[in-house]
Coordinates of C-alpha atoms and ligand atoms in Angstrom, one line a residue:
V1 CA 6.0 -53.8 89.1
K2 CA 9.5 -54.4 89.5
V3 CA 9.8 -56.9 92.0
S4 CA 11.6 -60.2 91.8
A5 CA 9.0 -62.8 91.7
T6 CA 11.5 -65.6 92.4
H7 CA 10.3 -66.3 95.9
Q8 CA 6.9 -68.3 95.7
P9 CA 5.1 -70.1 98.4
R10 CA 6.6 -73.6 98.1
R11 CA 4.3 -76.0 96.3
N12 CA 5.1 -79.7 97.0
A13 CA 2.8 -81.7 98.9
A14 CA 4.3 -80.5 102.1
G15 CA 4.5 -77.2 100.8
A16 CA 1.2 -77.2 99.5
S17 CA -0.3 -77.5 103.4
A18 CA 2.1 -75.0 104.8
Q19 CA 1.3 -72.5 102.0
R20 CA -2.4 -73.2 103.1
L21 CA -1.9 -72.9 106.6
R22 CA -0.2 -69.6 106.3
G23 CA -2.6 -68.4 103.8
A24 CA 0.6 -67.6 101.2
Y25 CA -1.0 -66.7 98.5
Y26 CA 0.7 -63.9 96.9
T27 CA -1.2 -61.2 95.2
P28 CA -0.5 -60.5 91.1
G29 CA 1.3 -57.8 90.0
P30 CA -1.7 -56.0 87.7
L31 CA -3.7 -56.3 91.0
A32 CA -1.1 -55.1 93.5
A33 CA 0.1 -52.1 91.1
A34 CA -3.9 -50.7 91.1
I35 CA -4.2 -50.9 94.9
A36 CA -1.1 -49.0 95.2
A37 CA -1.9 -46.6 92.4
W38 CA -4.8 -45.7 94.9
A39 CA -3.4 -45.9 98.2
V40 CA -0.3 -44.3 97.8
T41 CA -1.3 -40.6 97.7
P42 CA 1.5 -37.5 97.2
T43 CA 1.4 -37.2 100.8
A44 CA 1.7 -40.6 101.6
N45 CA 4.7 -40.7 104.1
R46 CA 4.4 -44.2 105.6
V47 CA 3.3 -47.4 103.9
L48 CA 2.4 -50.9 106.0
D49 CA 2.0 -54.2 104.2
P50 CA 1.0 -56.2 107.8
S51 CA 1.3 -59.6 105.7
C52 CA 4.0 -58.8 103.0
G53 CA 4.9 -62.6 101.9
N54 CA 7.4 -61.6 99.0
G55 CA 6.7 -57.5 99.1
I56 CA 4.9 -57.6 95.9
L57 CA 2.1 -54.9 97.0
L58 CA 5.5 -53.1 98.7
A59 CA 7.5 -53.2 95.6
A60 CA 4.1 -51.4 93.8
A61 CA 4.1 -49.1 96.6
R62 CA 7.8 -48.1 96.0
D63 CA 7.1 -47.9 92.1
R64 CA 3.8 -45.6 92.7
M65 CA 6.3 -43.4 95.1
E66 CA 8.8 -43.2 92.2
E67 CA 5.9 -42.2 90.1
L68 CA 5.1 -39.5 92.2
R69 CA 8.4 -38.7 93.1
T70 CA 8.2 -39.0 96.5
P71 CA 11.6 -38.4 98.6
D72 CA 13.3 -40.7 100.6
I73 CA 11.7 -44.0 99.6
A74 CA 13.2 -46.3 100.9
S75 CA 12.7 -44.9 104.5
R76 CA 8.9 -45.0 104.1
L77 CA 8.4 -48.9 103.1
Y78 CA 7.4 -51.3 106.3
G79 CA 6.2 -54.7 106.3
V80 CA 5.6 -58.1 108.6
E81 CA 5.6 -61.4 108.0
I82 CA 5.4 -64.7 110.0
D83 CA 7.3 -66.8 107.7
T84 CA 11.4 -66.4 107.7
D85 CA 12.2 -67.4 104.1
A86 CA 9.7 -64.7 102.8
C87 CA 10.5 -62.5 105.0
R88 CA 14.4 -62.3 104.3
H89 CA 13.1 -62.5 100.3
T90 CA 11.4 -59.2 100.8
Q91 CA 14.1 -57.5 102.8
A92 CA 17.0 -58.7 99.7
A93 CA 14.4 -57.6 97.0
L94 CA 13.5 -54.0 98.5
A95 CA 16.9 -53.8 100.3
L96 CA 15.6 -53.0 103.5
S97 CA 16.5 -53.4 107.0
A98 CA 14.8 -56.1 109.5
D99 CA 13.6 -53.1 111.3
Q100 CA 11.5 -52.0 108.5
I101 CA 10.4 -55.8 107.2
R102 CA 9.9 -57.3 110.3
Q103 CA 9.9 -61.2 110.8
A104 CA 7.2 -61.4 113.3
D105 CA 3.5 -62.6 113.9
F106 CA 1.3 -59.2 112.8
F107 CA -0.7 -60.0 115.9
A108 CA 2.0 -59.6 118.3
C109 CA 2.8 -56.1 117.3
S110 CA 1.9 -52.4 118.0
L111 CA 2.8 -49.4 116.4
A112 CA 5.5 -48.7 118.8
D113 CA 7.3 -51.8 117.1
I114 CA 6.8 -50.6 113.9
G115 CA 8.3 -46.9 114.1
G116 CA 5.5 -45.7 116.0
Q117 CA 3.7 -43.6 114.4
P118 CA 0.6 -44.5 112.6
F119 CA 0.9 -45.1 108.5
D120 CA -0.6 -42.9 105.7
A121 CA -1.6 -46.4 103.6
V122 CA -2.2 -49.6 104.6
I123 CA -2.1 -52.0 102.0
G124 CA -2.5 -56.0 102.4
N125 CA -4.1 -59.2 101.2
P126 CA -4.0 -60.8 104.4
P127 CA -3.8 -64.5 104.9
Y128 CA -7.0 -66.5 104.0
V129 CA -6.6 -69.1 106.7
R130 CA -10.1 -71.2 107.6
H131 CA -10.5 -70.8 111.9
H132 CA -10.1 -74.0 112.6
L133 CA -6.2 -74.5 111.0
Q134 CA -5.3 -72.0 113.5
T135 CA -3.9 -72.7 117.0
A136 CA -5.7 -71.6 120.1
D137 CA -2.6 -69.2 121.2
A138 CA -2.8 -67.5 117.6
K139 CA -6.6 -66.9 117.8
L140 CA -6.2 -65.3 121.4
R141 CA -3.9 -63.0 120.7
A142 CA -5.8 -62.2 117.5
A143 CA -9.1 -61.8 119.2
A144 CA -7.5 -59.5 121.9
Q145 CA -6.2 -57.2 119.1
A146 CA -9.3 -56.7 117.3
R147 CA -11.1 -56.2 120.3
A148 CA -8.7 -53.3 121.4
A149 CA -9.3 -51.9 117.8
G150 CA -13.1 -52.0 119.3
I151 CA -14.2 -55.2 117.2
E152 CA -15.6 -58.1 118.7
L153 CA -15.3 -61.5 116.4
N154 CA -16.4 -64.3 117.2
D155 CA -14.8 -67.6 117.5
R156 CA -15.6 -68.7 113.9
A157 CA -14.3 -65.9 112.2
D158 CA -11.1 -66.6 109.6
A159 CA -7.7 -65.0 110.1
W160 CA -8.4 -62.2 107.4
A161 CA -10.9 -60.7 109.6
Y162 CA -8.7 -60.1 112.6
F163 CA -6.1 -58.6 110.2
C164 CA -8.8 -56.3 109.0
A165 CA -9.4 -55.3 112.9
H166 CA -6.0 -55.1 114.0
A167 CA -4.9 -53.0 110.5
L168 CA -7.0 -50.4 111.3
S169 CA -5.0 -49.5 114.2
F170 CA -2.3 -48.9 112.2
L171 CA -4.2 -46.1 109.8
A172 CA -3.7 -42.3 110.4
G173 CA -6.4 -40.0 110.5
R174 CA -6.5 -39.1 107.1
G175 CA -5.0 -42.1 105.6
R176 CA -6.1 -45.2 103.0
L177 CA -5.9 -48.6 103.7
A178 CA -6.8 -51.0 101.1
L179 CA -6.9 -54.9 102.1
I180 CA -7.9 -57.7 99.5
L181 CA -10.3 -60.1 101.0
P182 CA -12.2 -63.5 100.6
G183 CA -15.8 -63.5 99.3
S184 CA -17.1 -64.3 103.0
V185 CA -16.7 -60.6 103.9
L186 CA -19.7 -60.2 102.1
H187 CA -22.0 -63.3 103.4
A188 CA -20.3 -64.8 107.0
D189 CA -22.1 -63.8 109.5
Y190 CA -18.9 -63.3 111.6
A191 CA -18.0 -60.6 109.3
L192 CA -21.2 -58.5 110.4
P193 CA -19.2 -56.8 113.2
L194 CA -16.4 -55.9 110.9
I195 CA -18.5 -54.2 108.4
H196 CA -20.6 -52.4 110.8
A197 CA -17.5 -51.1 112.2
F198 CA -16.0 -49.9 108.5
G199 CA -19.4 -48.0 107.9
V200 CA -19.7 -46.1 111.5
G201 CA -15.7 -45.7 111.5
S202 CA -14.3 -42.3 110.5
G203 CA -14.1 -41.8 106.8
H204 CA -15.3 -43.5 103.3
S205 CA -15.3 -47.1 103.0
E206 CA -16.1 -49.3 100.0
L207 CA -16.4 -52.9 99.0
I208 CA -15.8 -54.0 95.3
R209 CA -16.1 -57.6 94.1
V210 CA -14.3 -58.4 91.4
G211 CA -16.0 -61.0 89.2
E212 CA -13.1 -62.8 87.8
R213 CA -10.7 -65.3 90.2
V214 CA -8.1 -63.5 90.9
F215 CA -5.9 -66.0 92.2
P216 CA -4.9 -69.1 90.4
G217 CA -6.2 -72.3 92.1
V218 CA -8.1 -70.2 94.6
L219 CA -11.9 -70.7 94.2
E220 CA -12.8 -67.3 96.6
R221 CA -13.8 -64.2 94.8
T222 CA -11.9 -61.2 95.3
I223 CA -13.3 -58.5 97.4
L224 CA -11.3 -55.5 97.9
L225 CA -11.8 -53.1 100.9
L226 CA -11.1 -49.5 100.5
I227 CA -11.4 -47.2 103.3
D228 CA -10.5 -43.2 103.1
R229 CA -10.5 -41.5 106.2
S230 CA -10.0 -38.3 104.1
R231 CA -13.5 -38.5 102.9
E232 CA -16.6 -38.4 104.9
G233 CA -18.4 -41.6 105.5
A234 CA -21.9 -42.5 104.5
G235 CA -22.6 -44.6 108.0
E236 CA -22.5 -47.4 105.6
V237 CA -20.3 -49.4 103.8
A238 CA -20.4 -48.4 100.0
Y239 CA -20.5 -51.9 97.2
R240 CA -20.0 -52.1 93.7
E241 CA -19.2 -54.7 91.3
V242 CA -16.3 -54.9 88.5
D243 CA -15.7 -57.8 86.1
D244 CA -12.2 -58.3 86.5
V245 CA -9.0 -56.5 87.2
T246 CA -8.8 -53.8 84.5
G247 CA -12.3 -53.1 85.7
L248 CA -10.8 -52.4 89.0
Q249 CA -7.6 -50.3 87.8
R250 CA -10.4 -48.0 86.4
A251 CA -12.9 -48.0 88.9
L252 CA -9.7 -47.3 91.6
S253 CA -8.0 -44.6 89.2
A254 CA -11.4 -43.1 88.9
S255 CA -11.9 -42.7 92.7
T256 CA -8.2 -41.7 93.1
S257 CA -8.7 -38.7 91.0
A258 CA -12.2 -38.0 92.6
G259 CA -10.1 -38.0 95.8
R260 CA -7.3 -35.7 94.7
R261 CA -10.0 -33.4 93.5
K262 CA -11.5 -33.3 97.1
G263 CA -8.2 -33.8 98.8
R264 CA -7.2 -30.6 99.7
R265 CA -10.5 -29.3 100.4
P266 CA -12.4 -30.2 103.8
A267 CA -14.1 -33.5 103.3
E268 CA -17.4 -33.6 102.0
P269 CA -20.4 -35.9 103.1
A270 CA -20.3 -38.7 100.5
A271 CA -24.4 -39.0 98.7
S272 CA -25.7 -41.9 100.8
A273 CA -26.3 -45.1 98.8
D274 CA -29.7 -44.7 97.4
V275 CA -32.1 -47.3 97.8
N276 CA -31.5 -49.7 94.9
T277 CA -27.6 -49.6 95.6
R278 CA -28.5 -51.1 99.6
A279 CA -30.6 -53.3 98.1
K280 CA -27.9 -54.9 95.8
M281 CA -25.6 -54.7 98.5
R282 CA -27.6 -56.9 100.8
V283 CA -28.5 -59.1 98.1
A284 CA -25.0 -59.7 97.2
W285 CA -23.9 -59.9 101.1
H286 CA -26.1 -62.4 101.7
L287 CA -27.2 -64.6 98.8
T288 CA -25.1 -66.7 96.7
P289 CA -24.1 -66.1 93.2
A290 CA -26.8 -68.3 92.1
E291 CA -29.6 -67.2 94.7
A292 CA -28.2 -63.6 93.4
S293 CA -29.3 -64.4 89.8
A294 CA -32.6 -66.2 90.6
W295 CA -33.5 -63.2 93.0
E296 CA -32.9 -60.8 89.9
R297 CA -34.7 -63.2 87.6
V298 CA -37.9 -63.4 89.9
T299 CA -37.8 -59.8 91.1
A300 CA -37.8 -58.5 87.4
L301 CA -41.1 -60.9 86.3
D302 CA -44.0 -58.9 85.2
G303 CA -46.5 -58.0 88.5
V304 CA -43.3 -57.9 90.5
S305 CA -43.1 -55.0 92.6
C306 CA -42.3 -53.5 96.0
L307 CA -45.3 -53.9 98.9
G308 CA -44.2 -49.6 99.1
D309 CA -45.1 -49.3 95.8
V310 CA -48.9 -50.3 95.6
A311 CA -49.8 -49.2 99.1
R312 CA -49.1 -46.9 101.6
L313 CA -47.9 -48.2 104.9
R314 CA -48.2 -46.5 108.2
I315 CA -48.2 -47.8 111.7
G316 CA -51.1 -48.9 114.0
V317 CA -53.0 -46.4 116.3
V318 CA -50.6 -45.3 119.1
T319 CA -53.0 -44.8 121.7
G320 CA -50.3 -43.4 124.5
A321 CA -52.8 -46.0 126.7
N322 CA -53.9 -48.9 126.0
A323 CA -55.1 -50.0 129.0
F324 CA -57.4 -47.0 128.9
F325 CA -58.4 -47.0 125.4
V326 CA -58.5 -50.7 124.4
R327 CA -61.3 -52.5 126.1
T328 CA -63.6 -55.3 125.7
S329 CA -66.7 -54.1 123.7
D330 CA -68.5 -55.1 126.5
E331 CA -66.7 -52.4 128.8
L332 CA -67.1 -49.9 125.9
D333 CA -70.8 -50.7 126.4
R334 CA -71.3 -50.3 129.9
L335 CA -69.5 -46.8 129.7
G336 CA -72.0 -45.6 126.8
V337 CA -68.9 -44.6 124.4
D338 CA -68.6 -45.8 120.6
S339 CA -65.7 -48.1 119.4
V340 CA -64.1 -49.5 116.4
P341 CA -63.1 -53.2 116.4
L342 CA -59.0 -53.3 116.8
V343 CA -56.5 -56.2 116.6
A344 CA -53.9 -55.8 119.6
R345 CA -51.6 -58.6 118.8
S346 CA -50.3 -60.2 115.5
G347 CA -50.9 -63.6 117.7
W348 CA -54.6 -62.9 117.0
F349 CA -54.3 -63.9 113.7
T350 CA -54.7 -67.4 112.4
G351 CA -55.2 -67.4 108.5
L352 CA -55.4 -65.0 105.5
R353 CA -58.4 -63.0 107.0
W354 CA -59.4 -60.9 109.7
T355 CA -63.2 -61.8 110.1
E356 CA -66.2 -60.2 111.9
Q357 CA -66.1 -63.1 113.8
D358 CA -62.7 -62.6 114.7
S359 CA -63.6 -59.4 116.1
A360 CA -66.8 -60.6 118.0
R361 CA -64.4 -63.0 120.4
P362 CA -65.6 -62.6 123.5
N363 CA -63.6 -61.3 126.7
R364 CA -61.0 -59.9 124.3
R365 CA -59.6 -56.0 124.8
S366 CA -60.2 -55.7 121.2
A367 CA -62.4 -52.6 120.7
L368 CA -60.9 -49.1 120.3
M369 CA -62.7 -46.6 122.7
L370 CA -64.3 -43.4 120.4
I371 CA -64.9 -40.7 122.5
D372 CA -67.1 -38.3 120.5
P373 CA -66.2 -34.9 121.5
G374 CA -69.4 -33.1 120.3
A375 CA -71.5 -35.6 122.6
E376 CA -72.2 -35.6 126.5
L377 CA -70.5 -37.9 128.4
S378 CA -71.6 -41.1 130.5
D379 CA -71.0 -40.5 134.6
A380 CA -69.2 -43.8 134.4
L381 CA -67.0 -42.7 131.5
T382 CA -66.4 -39.2 133.1
A383 CA -65.6 -41.5 136.7
E384 CA -62.9 -43.0 134.1
I385 CA -61.3 -40.2 133.0
A386 CA -61.2 -38.6 136.0
A387 CA -59.6 -41.6 137.5
A388 CA -57.1 -42.1 134.1
E389 CA -56.2 -38.3 135.3
A390 CA -54.9 -39.1 138.7
D391 CA -53.1 -41.6 137.3
K392 CA -51.7 -39.1 135.3
I393 CA -52.2 -40.7 131.8
D394 CA -53.1 -37.4 130.7
Q395 CA -49.6 -36.3 130.9
R396 CA -48.0 -39.5 129.1
Y397 CA -45.9 -38.1 125.9
H398 CA -49.0 -39.2 122.9
C399 CA -52.0 -38.3 125.3
S400 CA -50.4 -34.8 126.1
K401 CA -50.2 -34.0 122.8
R402 CA -53.8 -34.2 121.8
E403 CA -56.0 -30.9 122.1
R404 CA -58.4 -33.3 124.6
W405 CA -56.2 -36.1 125.4
Y406 CA -59.0 -39.0 125.5
V407 CA -60.3 -37.9 121.8
L408 CA -58.1 -40.6 119.4
A409 CA -58.3 -38.2 115.6
D410 CA -56.3 -41.4 113.7
R411 CA -58.1 -44.8 113.7
D412 CA -58.3 -45.5 110.2
P413 CA -59.0 -49.3 109.2
P414 CA -56.6 -50.5 106.9
D415 CA -56.9 -52.7 104.1
L416 CA -54.4 -55.4 105.4
F417 CA -52.9 -55.7 108.5
L418 CA -48.9 -56.6 108.1
P419 CA -47.3 -58.2 111.6
Y420 CA -44.0 -56.5 111.6
M421 CA -42.2 -58.3 114.8
S422 CA -42.0 -62.4 114.4
S423 CA -39.9 -65.3 114.3
T424 CA -40.5 -65.8 110.8
A425 CA -41.4 -63.6 107.9
P426 CA -44.6 -61.6 108.3
A427 CA -47.7 -62.4 105.9
A428 CA -50.4 -59.8 105.2
V429 CA -54.0 -60.3 106.6
I430 CA -57.3 -59.4 104.9
N431 CA -59.0 -57.1 106.9
E432 CA -62.6 -58.2 106.5
A433 CA -63.6 -56.8 109.6
E434 CA -63.1 -52.4 109.2
A435 CA -61.3 -53.2 112.2
T436 CA -57.8 -51.1 113.1
C437 CA -54.9 -51.8 115.2
T438 CA -52.4 -50.9 117.8
N439 CA -48.8 -50.2 116.9
A440 CA -48.0 -54.0 117.5
I441 CA -48.9 -54.1 114.0
H442 CA -48.2 -52.1 110.6
R443 CA -51.5 -50.6 108.7
V444 CA -51.7 -51.4 104.8
T445 CA -53.9 -49.5 102.4
L446 CA -54.0 -50.4 98.8
H447 CA -53.5 -48.0 96.2
P448 CA -57.0 -47.7 94.1
G449 CA -57.4 -51.1 91.9
I450 CA -55.2 -53.4 94.1
D451 CA -56.5 -56.4 95.4
P452 CA -56.4 -57.4 99.2
E453 CA -56.1 -61.0 98.0
A454 CA -53.5 -60.9 95.8
V455 CA -51.4 -58.7 98.0
A456 CA -52.3 -61.3 101.0
V457 CA -51.4 -64.2 99.3
A458 CA -48.1 -63.0 97.7
S459 CA -47.1 -62.4 101.0
W460 CA -46.9 -66.3 101.6
T461 CA -44.5 -66.7 98.5
S462 CA -40.8 -67.4 99.4
L463 CA -40.2 -64.0 97.3
A464 CA -41.9 -62.0 100.1
R465 CA -40.3 -63.9 102.9
L466 CA -36.6 -63.5 101.6
S467 CA -37.1 -60.1 100.7
A468 CA -38.3 -59.5 104.7
E469 CA -35.3 -61.6 105.7
L470 CA -32.9 -59.2 103.5
F471 CA -34.5 -55.9 104.2
G472 CA -35.6 -56.6 108.1
R473 CA -33.5 -56.2 111.2
S474 CA -32.5 -59.4 113.4
Y475 CA -33.3 -58.7 117.2
G476 CA -32.5 -60.5 120.0
G477 CA -34.4 -64.0 120.3
G478 CA -34.0 -64.3 116.6
V479 CA -36.6 -62.0 116.1
L480 CA -36.9 -60.3 112.8
K481 CA -38.5 -56.7 112.5
L482 CA -39.6 -54.5 109.7
E483 CA -40.0 -51.1 110.2
L484 CA -42.0 -49.0 107.8
G485 CA -39.2 -48.3 105.3
E486 CA -38.1 -51.9 105.4
A487 CA -41.8 -53.5 104.6
A488 CA -42.1 -51.1 102.1
R489 CA -39.0 -53.1 100.4
V490 CA -41.0 -56.4 100.5
Q491 CA -41.3 -57.7 97.0
I492 CA -45.1 -58.7 96.3
A493 CA -45.7 -60.6 93.1
L494 CA -49.4 -59.5 92.3
L495 CA -51.7 -61.7 89.9
D496 CA -54.3 -60.1 88.3
D497 CA -56.8 -63.2 89.4
A498 CA -55.8 -64.2 92.8
R499 CA -58.8 -66.2 93.5
H500 CA -57.6 -70.1 93.1
A501 CA -54.3 -69.3 94.8
I502 CA -55.4 -67.5 97.8
A503 CA -58.2 -70.7 98.0
E504 CA -55.0 -72.8 97.7
V505 CA -53.5 -71.2 100.7
S506 CA -56.2 -71.0 102.5
T507 CA -57.3 -74.6 102.5
V508 CA -53.7 -75.3 103.5
L509 CA -53.8 -73.1 106.4
A510 CA -57.4 -74.3 107.2
D511 CA -56.2 -77.7 107.3
G512 CA -53.2 -77.5 109.7
G513 CA -53.2 -74.4 111.3
R514 CA -51.7 -71.5 110.5
K515 CA -48.5 -72.2 113.5
Y516 CA -48.0 -75.4 111.6
S517 CA -49.0 -75.2 108.1
G518 CA -46.6 -72.4 107.6
P519 CA -43.9 -74.2 105.1
A520 CA -47.1 -76.0 103.3
A521 CA -48.6 -72.7 102.9
R522 CA -45.5 -71.3 101.3
A523 CA -44.5 -73.7 98.9
S524 CA -48.8 -73.2 97.6
A525 CA -48.3 -69.8 97.4
D526 CA -44.7 -70.5 95.8
Q527 CA -46.5 -72.7 93.1
T528 CA -49.7 -71.2 92.5
V529 CA -48.2 -67.1 92.7
L530 CA -44.6 -67.3 91.5
V531 CA -44.7 -70.4 89.2
D532 CA -47.7 -71.0 87.4
G533 CA -49.0 -67.3 87.8
C534 CA -45.9 -65.4 87.2
G535 CA -44.0 -67.9 85.0
A536 CA -40.9 -68.0 87.6
S537 CA -38.9 -71.0 87.2
P538 CA -39.7 -73.5 89.6
R539 CA -35.7 -73.7 90.1
D540 CA -35.6 -70.1 90.9
V541 CA -38.4 -70.4 93.1
R542 CA -36.3 -72.9 95.1
R543 CA -33.5 -71.1 95.4
L544 CA -35.3 -68.1 96.7
S545 CA -37.0 -70.8 99.1
Q546 CA -33.6 -72.1 99.9
A547 CA -31.9 -68.7 100.9
A548 CA -35.2 -67.4 102.8
D549 CA -35.0 -71.2 105.2
R550 CA -30.8 -70.3 105.3
L551 CA -31.2 -66.7 106.8
E552 CA -33.9 -67.4 109.0
R553 CA -32.1 -70.3 110.3
K554 CA -28.9 -67.8 110.5
R555 CA -31.1 -65.7 112.6
T556 CA -32.6 -67.8 114.5
T557 CA -29.7 -69.8 115.5
G558 CA -27.6 -66.9 115.7
Ligands
LIG1 C1 -2.2 -64.0 101.2 S1 -0.4 -63.8 101.4 C2 -0.2 -62.3 101.0 C3 1.5 -61.6 100.6 C4 1.5 -60.8 100.1 N1 1.3 -59.5 101.2 C5 0.8 -60.4 98.7 O1 0.0 -59.5 98.8 O2 1.5 -61.2 97.7 C6 -0.3 -63.8 103.0 C7 0.9 -63.8 104.1 O3 0.8 -63.4 105.5 C8 1.9 -64.1 106.0 N2 0.8 -64.4 107.6 C9 0.2 -65.5 107.9 N3 0.0 -65.1 109.0 C10 0.5 -64.4 109.5 C11 0.5 -63.5 110.7 N4 0.2 -63.7 112.2 N5 1.4 -62.6 110.9 C12 2.4 -62.0 109.7 N6 2.3 -62.7 108.8 C13 1.5 -63.9 108.4 C14 1.7 -65.4 105.2 O4 3.0 -66.0 105.3 C15 1.6 -65.0 103.9 O5 3.0 -64.8 103.2

């Protein structure tokens, strides 16, 4: 990149803090060149750097345009910079006017201030200013611009997040955006609305993590955000990793030529990320590098697999009218109708097993009415059915789909129950009562040869809990929800002989009650299943447990 690098942020004691306040860490030349090579395409008419500093990215864009033989290059480069010195330097170095390199606060700028038309390429290295360094006024302006772009950021968000949001408003319909972001884009909660917006917004979006430290003296990892509005998006942000800037250059030039090949044709939908890529992305997004390595090691151990690989998961029985079908067994006896024991609420579980005694607790609506279509109905039952039809229960969606609305076909008892909505990651419960459940609980039917005790005790480990936190969804009020597909990805470490482990965890739970001895039971499962049984290192297990605690805290405290 041909740019005079004479202008560097001041580095004396006072300067160092001024540098930190403005987030003025300039982009190294090779990285700038790689970004410009990707973002500036042969059809790029106008380029913007919203926080242009010494102009290194704009100089790289100019060099790229020279390579592409773009005519009249000088008229196509635009920048904004809040610092007067840096701004003057860039105007002089690139021989551009104050209209094109504006000395201004980017958050006070709209398209009308910068030529009036959207940009084909937006490139930048926004300031990484910790939120507490920003003034209240600056924050209000920034938040208003993010909101105008449809992105609501909370007041813990750093300056770069607001820059991203506002920069999106400057990008043309088929333009490309490339921003250098800090590692917090992957794991900070405040970044989630942005990630969501990148995923659902028009275009293909991608985050690339650079393994090496790119900015001397800056600890943060570098993540490159790429948005290509000429390609169709997959609905979520793609993620990959490269080792260093050379790896990044290679990755970017591969995607430049891929983009170019497709460029003239109508955009093709990008293949959606497969399950492993998505899992890898979540791990990279939510775990620290040390936790992610522990996760890699533990999930690679013998005996560790996804719940979905050893079992079939189904939702519980959908009756369409629980008040009609789910009764106490006394009521059903009176009606002279068959029944099967049923669990209607995950709150009923107290330990690792659901037994016949649990099912037989009196006065609980824990029996599912099973009307035999061939049998004669008692008068009492006929009257119940008539009353339900008078209340139009037979016309409810699920009931109306049945040949005879009151005859349930699906009532299979599972091997284990899996609660899927709770404030702590769920644990599986062995079904010793041949009971079934309503769709408040998932049904787990094991593949032949899989031991239910091994699955139940494995579901208490930090590995299972962390995977539920990683793959599940956070609902209002701190509730964690696992849809079937997400539950299938819960990682379980299966022991060949789980008797000792399950006895230990059962004892802990019996001592304190499930609600109060959860942490102790989890610690016991971590030791007996992961460390003693599978050979995981205690340190790795501690990391998984800490990560699960942190994600749970984040989820429950917002
Ligand atoms: C990380 S540096 C990057 C500079 C240049 N784009 C590069 O890649 O080397 C961030 C720049 O943003 C500028 N800046 C900080 N707040 C700004 C604001 N509100 N509006 C415009 N520029 C701002 C800083 O002065 C600094 O020069």
